[in-house]
Amino acid sequence: MNSANSTSQDQFSSDSLTDVSKNELPPKVAALSPTEWLKANLFSNTFNSILTVISTAAILLIIRGLLSFIFNPLRQWSATATNMRLLMTQAYPEHQYARIWVSLGFLLFLTGISLAFWRAGRSVQLSQVGKRLLALGAFILLATLLAPFSNKATIIWLIIGIFIVGIGFLLKPSHEDKTVSSLTLLSGAFLLAILSLWVIPYGHHSYLSTRTPKILAEPGTVAMTTKLPWTIMFVVAMCSYFLGSFIREKIDETRSKAVLSATWLISPLFLLFLVLRDPDFDTGHLLSTDIPIFLFFSIVGSVLLLWLTRPDIGEKGRVISAAILFVGFATFLFQMLMIVRILTLVLAFFALAAPTFSGQKPARIRYTKVWIASMVILCWLITAINTPSTAKVPGDFFIGGFAITLMIFFFTMVLAFPLGVLLALARTSKFPIFRIISTTFIEFIRGVPLITILIFFSVMVPLFLPDGMDLTEIAAVTIAFIIFEAAYLAENVRGGLQSVTRGQHEAAEAVGMTNAQKTFFIVLPQALRVAIPPMVGQIIATFKETGLLAIIGIFDFLYIARSVIPGQTQYMGSTRENLLFVSLVYLVICFAMSKASQRVEKRVGLGER
Amino acid sequence: MTDNETKSSVRGDRDLANAQDIIVCEGVSKWFGDFQALNNVSATIKEQEVVVVLGPSGSGKSTWIRCINRLEQHQEGRIMVDGVELSNDLRNIEKVRSEVGMVFQMFNLFPHLTVRDNISLAPIWVRKKPRAEAEEQASSLLERVGIPEQADKFPGQLSGGQQQRVAIARALAMEPKIMLFDEPTSALDPEMIKEVLDVMKELALSGMTMMVVTHEMGFAKEVADKIMFMEGGQIVETGTPEHFFTNPTEERTKLFLSQIL
């Protein structure tokens, strides 16, 4: 009995084994037919059926409402179209507009190369694309039938819808296994959009800001000053992508990725303050002041740092660094150029960090190179900012509209991130003084509404500044954004810091690392990895919060849409159209950021396991 | 005496009798809140000696070994490591830590770095070695612990035994004079314990001063020069493995041995 039982069991197990070896893949679930799918997902019981009917009706009504709003003949969409440049760059001078295109072209060039180097884009199955197109076409057909179009428009939209559905049908069943890169799809879409500029009669709109402003609205395709640059932009992006994929095999990839990341951080500064602002350099001042200061700091600093990074420097180094820091703060008591104060403070921080990065000759030379590079960038930027601009724009800033939104967002992110990390480290520090300062700061900032801080900085802070110190409103508001976001980012980073286990700290301590080395090499890399998802959420929130600039009267994207365009006599009452456009732009960018962040999370997670 | 001679023949020329003291603890006490974890612990460990610390859990073995590189701070008594007294002076602590390697129960490898970087990070930034030299050293250490082919993997991709061997290599990369092992095999699956113990044996044979907290009696019998038995935060009995396993004097030691053997 017993033995029989065991043999049958053996047989059973061997059977199941052969079964497993036969079916290496899990069995395919038979696809549901459309009616079955409907029944299973939408009409599984009475209650669900009622819900399905009600929500379908609601959705259809909303779509219909939205469409009849958008396509109502009373809508002044020409207000948005005519003022596109105003929305994007405020009244940037017409004859200097090439500067905008150069900046955009450079950014697209960087994007193309980066996409190639990071091998962005995943492969998408053609059948999936077909499904999407089917859905899109069906939606267009449905929307056309719902919308109160004229007969002619209805026919055009129906043809477009049927065309898309047709392509979807072609792609869907036959090419089951064929894939295509998502980048190809994206560039295809852009190509279509740009071709449409040349073919489809969107109309030629522009706002001529001569002495008596004149609005131009002619039939035909868009102006040559729009379609030609965009076509060039597209070509630049494509070429740089192919260039990137061509050279990435030939050069050291890690190093070039580092260079690319640094370029992403630094180039916006140069585009803004050199290309867009077009400073009018004064050669005499350059030769007598700016260049000597730069040379002095880079030479003296290099010698000092080469000496301070010697492994055997010991206590002497710390004393000297502290002395430089003291001198740096003391410079604020005396009348002198701001650039000298800033550079002295930066030198002090480099000196303080020197023991952490000290080592043999190559390490010391590398550290000194970083110092010289930061000197070049800092001196350059400060000089450029201090030189008057040749781009004459109404208001006290050289650019506005969407460009200023992007600019403030960029500065906020680049500066709030390190500040937030510092605040988080201070808050988890062993030293009570750091902890108290940081905690007070964070809790205070988090307890005050952002708009209050913004108003405070734009109105009050310029009044509090000492004599001789000057802060433009834009700079003040950017600082407000930075400290606000830094406080929130600090909390995200703190969460990450707490997730690093005690064992990691002990392991780093046990191999003799100093506190700074432990933090920099062990704790922060792990903490930031954990903090990525909440930080991306915060970054997206920051981007949306730039809309508050409109309330304090800065000529940003939203302000132009809400106040400037409706103020034009021809377009009174066009606020809703403009706001809808602004929302769409914000929506597209935030959606893209959140999609990108999901991919970053996945990538970062890979290294960990 | 004869036994000592056979051991020294196995382990090369070591003259423990004339060796210098490298770790000296005098009356070390430590409290966690009201709980006294260490009670007046005094012991001396000589250069090239292999000391195994045994005892039931909660007896203070781990606390003691962690006090020796100041991952825990003792509150009374003195600890001298290689002539440097452990105090609140940060420079002394960093100096001692770079001379004392430590291997943890939970490995504590750095998960965001490859195996090679795990090993070469501290030599580069603490010992200030050139990167190329440090990486070469990492490769030869991985060879020594038997996993040269894993250098470019991340710790999460290795088995527990391999991770612990990387941890040993990481500690050795600092060229320490002393190695501390805090229950190095307790978190391992049984089939992986041997590979780690083999590395430790090889290390002991090469003349490293080692202090090992473990429950591996076989290792203690075979490799230890001295066994210390702790209970209740005190060192109850100290002796050679022969003395300890065959002829213990203290009642508590006998009880402990009867429970585990």
CSV table of N, CA and C in Angstrom, one decimal, chain A residues 311 315 355-360 502-504 506-507 509-514 517 521-522 525-526 529 607-609, chain B residues 66 69 71-72 91 94 97-98 100 102 104 108-112 121-122 125-126 128-130 154 156-157 170 174:
chain,number,residue,atom,x,y,z
A,311,PRO,N,48.3,64.7,1.2
A,311,PRO,CA,47.7,63.8,2.2
A,311,PRO,C,48.2,64.1,3.6
A,315,GLU,N,46.5,69.2,10.5
A,315,GLU,CA,45.7,70.3,11.1
A,315,GLU,C,46.0,71.7,10.4
A,355,PRO,N,40.6,68.3,2.3
A,355,PRO,CA,41.1,67.0,2.9
A,355,PRO,C,40.3,65.8,2.5
A,356,THR,N,39.0,66.0,2.2
A,356,THR,CA,38.1,64.9,1.8
A,356,THR,C,38.6,64.4,0.4
A,357,PHE,N,39.1,65.2,-0.4
A,357,PHE,CA,39.5,64.8,-1.8
A,357,PHE,C,41.0,64.7,-2.0
A,358,SER,N,41.7,64.8,-0.9
A,358,SER,CA,43.2,64.8,-1.0
A,358,SER,C,43.7,63.4,-1.5
A,359,GLY,N,44.9,63.4,-2.0
A,359,GLY,CA,45.4,62.1,-2.4
A,359,GLY,C,46.7,62.3,-3.2
A,360,GLN,N,47.0,61.4,-4.1
A,360,GLN,CA,48.3,61.4,-4.8
A,360,GLN,C,48.1,62.5,-5.9
A,502,ARG,N,22.0,51.7,9.5
A,502,ARG,CA,23.1,51.9,10.4
A,502,ARG,C,24.3,51.1,10.0
A,503,GLY,N,24.1,49.9,9.5
A,503,GLY,CA,25.2,49.1,9.0
A,503,GLY,C,26.1,49.8,8.0
A,504,GLN,N,25.5,50.5,7.1
A,504,GLN,CA,26.2,51.2,6.1
A,504,GLN,C,27.1,52.3,6.7
A,506,GLU,N,28.3,52.2,9.7
A,506,GLU,CA,29.3,51.5,10.5
A,506,GLU,C,30.4,51.0,9.6
A,507,ALA,N,29.9,50.4,8.4
A,507,ALA,CA,30.9,49.9,7.5
A,507,ALA,C,31.9,51.0,7.0
A,509,GLU,N,32.5,53.8,8.5
A,509,GLU,CA,33.4,54.2,9.6
A,509,GLU,C,34.5,53.2,9.9
A,510,ALA,N,34.1,51.9,9.8
A,510,ALA,CA,35.1,50.9,10.1
A,510,ALA,C,36.3,50.9,9.1
A,511,VAL,N,36.1,51.4,7.9
A,511,VAL,CA,37.3,51.4,7.0
A,511,VAL,C,38.0,52.8,7.2
A,512,GLY,N,37.6,53.5,8.2
A,512,GLY,CA,38.4,54.7,8.5
A,512,GLY,C,38.0,56.0,7.7
A,513,MET,N,36.8,56.0,7.1
A,513,MET,CA,36.4,57.2,6.4
A,513,MET,C,36.1,58.3,7.3
A,514,THR,N,36.4,59.5,6.9
A,514,THR,CA,36.0,60.7,7.7
A,514,THR,C,34.5,60.8,7.5
A,517,GLN,N,33.7,62.0,4.0
A,517,GLN,CA,33.8,61.0,3.0
A,517,GLN,C,32.7,60.0,3.1
A,521,PHE,N,30.4,59.6,-0.2
A,521,PHE,CA,30.6,58.4,-1.1
A,521,PHE,C,29.6,57.3,-0.7
A,522,ILE,N,29.1,57.3,0.5
A,522,ILE,CA,28.3,56.1,0.9
A,522,ILE,C,26.9,56.5,1.1
A,525,PRO,N,24.8,58.9,-2.0
A,525,PRO,CA,24.3,58.2,-3.2
A,525,PRO,C,23.2,57.3,-3.0
A,526,GLN,N,23.2,56.6,-1.8
A,526,GLN,CA,22.1,55.7,-1.5
A,526,GLN,C,20.8,56.5,-1.2
A,529,ARG,N,19.1,58.1,-4.2
A,529,ARG,CA,18.4,57.1,-5.0
A,529,ARG,C,17.0,56.9,-4.5
A,607,GLY,N,20.7,49.2,-11.0
A,607,GLY,CA,22.1,49.1,-10.5
A,607,GLY,C,22.1,48.5,-9.1
A,608,GLU,N,21.0,48.6,-8.4
A,608,GLU,CA,21.0,48.3,-7.0
A,608,GLU,C,21.0,46.8,-6.8
A,609,ARG,N,20.3,46.1,-7.6
A,609,ARG,CA,20.2,44.7,-7.4
A,609,ARG,C,21.4,43.9,-7.9
B,66,ARG,N,33.0,45.6,19.2
B,66,ARG,CA,32.6,46.9,18.5
B,66,ARG,C,33.2,48.1,19.3
B,69,ASN,N,36.9,49.1,17.8
B,69,ASN,CA,37.2,50.2,16.9
B,69,ASN,C,36.2,51.3,17.0
B,71,LEU,N,33.0,51.6,17.3
B,71,LEU,CA,31.6,51.7,16.8
B,71,LEU,C,30.7,51.9,18.0
B,72,GLU,N,31.1,51.4,19.2
B,72,GLU,CA,30.4,51.7,20.4
B,72,GLU,C,31.4,52.4,21.3
B,91,ARG,N,40.8,62.3,15.7
B,91,ARG,CA,41.9,61.8,14.9
B,91,ARG,C,42.4,60.5,15.3
B,94,GLU,N,40.0,57.8,13.9
B,94,GLU,CA,40.2,57.5,12.5
B,94,GLU,C,41.5,56.7,12.3
B,97,ARG,N,40.9,53.2,13.3
B,97,ARG,CA,40.0,52.5,12.4
B,97,ARG,C,40.7,52.1,11.1
B,98,SER,N,41.6,52.9,10.7
B,98,SER,CA,42.3,52.5,9.5
B,98,SER,C,43.3,51.4,9.7
B,100,VAL,N,42.5,48.9,11.9
B,100,VAL,CA,41.6,47.7,12.4
B,100,VAL,C,40.6,47.4,11.3
B,102,MET,N,37.2,45.4,10.0
B,102,MET,CA,36.1,44.8,10.7
B,102,MET,C,35.2,44.1,9.7
B,104,PHE,N,31.4,42.3,9.4
B,104,PHE,CA,30.1,42.4,10.1
B,104,PHE,C,29.3,41.1,9.8
B,108,ASN,N,27.2,44.3,5.3
B,108,ASN,CA,27.3,45.7,5.1
B,108,ASN,C,28.1,46.2,3.9
B,109,LEU,N,28.0,45.5,2.8
B,109,LEU,CA,28.7,46.0,1.6
B,109,LEU,C,27.9,47.2,1.1
B,110,PHE,N,28.6,48.1,0.3
B,110,PHE,CA,27.9,49.2,-0.2
B,110,PHE,C,27.1,48.9,-1.5
B,111,PRO,N,25.8,48.9,-1.4
B,111,PRO,CA,25.0,48.3,-2.5
B,111,PRO,C,25.1,49.0,-3.8
B,112,HIS,N,25.5,50.3,-3.7
B,112,HIS,CA,25.5,51.1,-5.0
B,112,HIS,C,26.8,51.1,-5.7
B,121,LEU,N,37.5,51.7,-2.7
B,121,LEU,CA,37.1,53.0,-2.3
B,121,LEU,C,37.9,53.6,-1.1
B,122,ALA,N,38.0,52.8,0.0
B,122,ALA,CA,38.7,53.3,1.2
B,122,ALA,C,40.2,53.4,0.9
B,125,TRP,N,40.6,56.8,-1.0
B,125,TRP,CA,40.2,58.1,-0.3
B,125,TRP,C,40.8,58.2,1.1
B,126,VAL,N,41.0,57.1,1.8
B,126,VAL,CA,41.5,57.1,3.1
B,126,VAL,C,43.0,56.9,3.1
B,128,LYS,N,44.8,57.2,0.4
B,128,LYS,CA,45.3,58.1,-0.6
B,128,LYS,C,46.1,57.4,-1.6
B,129,LYS,N,45.7,56.2,-2.0
B,129,LYS,CA,46.5,55.4,-3.0
B,129,LYS,C,46.0,55.9,-4.4
B,130,PRO,N,46.9,55.8,-5.4
B,130,PRO,CA,46.4,56.0,-6.8
B,130,PRO,C,45.4,55.0,-7.1
B,154,PHE,N,27.5,43.8,-8.8
B,154,PHE,CA,27.0,44.6,-7.6
B,154,PHE,C,26.8,43.6,-6.5
B,156,GLY,N,24.4,43.0,-4.6
B,156,GLY,CA,23.1,42.3,-4.6
B,156,GLY,C,23.1,41.1,-5.5
B,157,GLN,N,24.0,41.0,-6.4
B,157,GLN,CA,24.0,39.9,-7.4
B,157,GLN,C,24.8,38.7,-6.9
B,170,ARG,N,37.4,43.7,1.5
B,170,ARG,CA,37.3,45.2,1.7
B,170,ARG,C,38.1,45.6,2.9
B,174,MET,N,42.6,47.7,3.4
B,174,MET,CA,43.2,48.8,4.2
B,174,MET,C,44.5,48.4,4.8
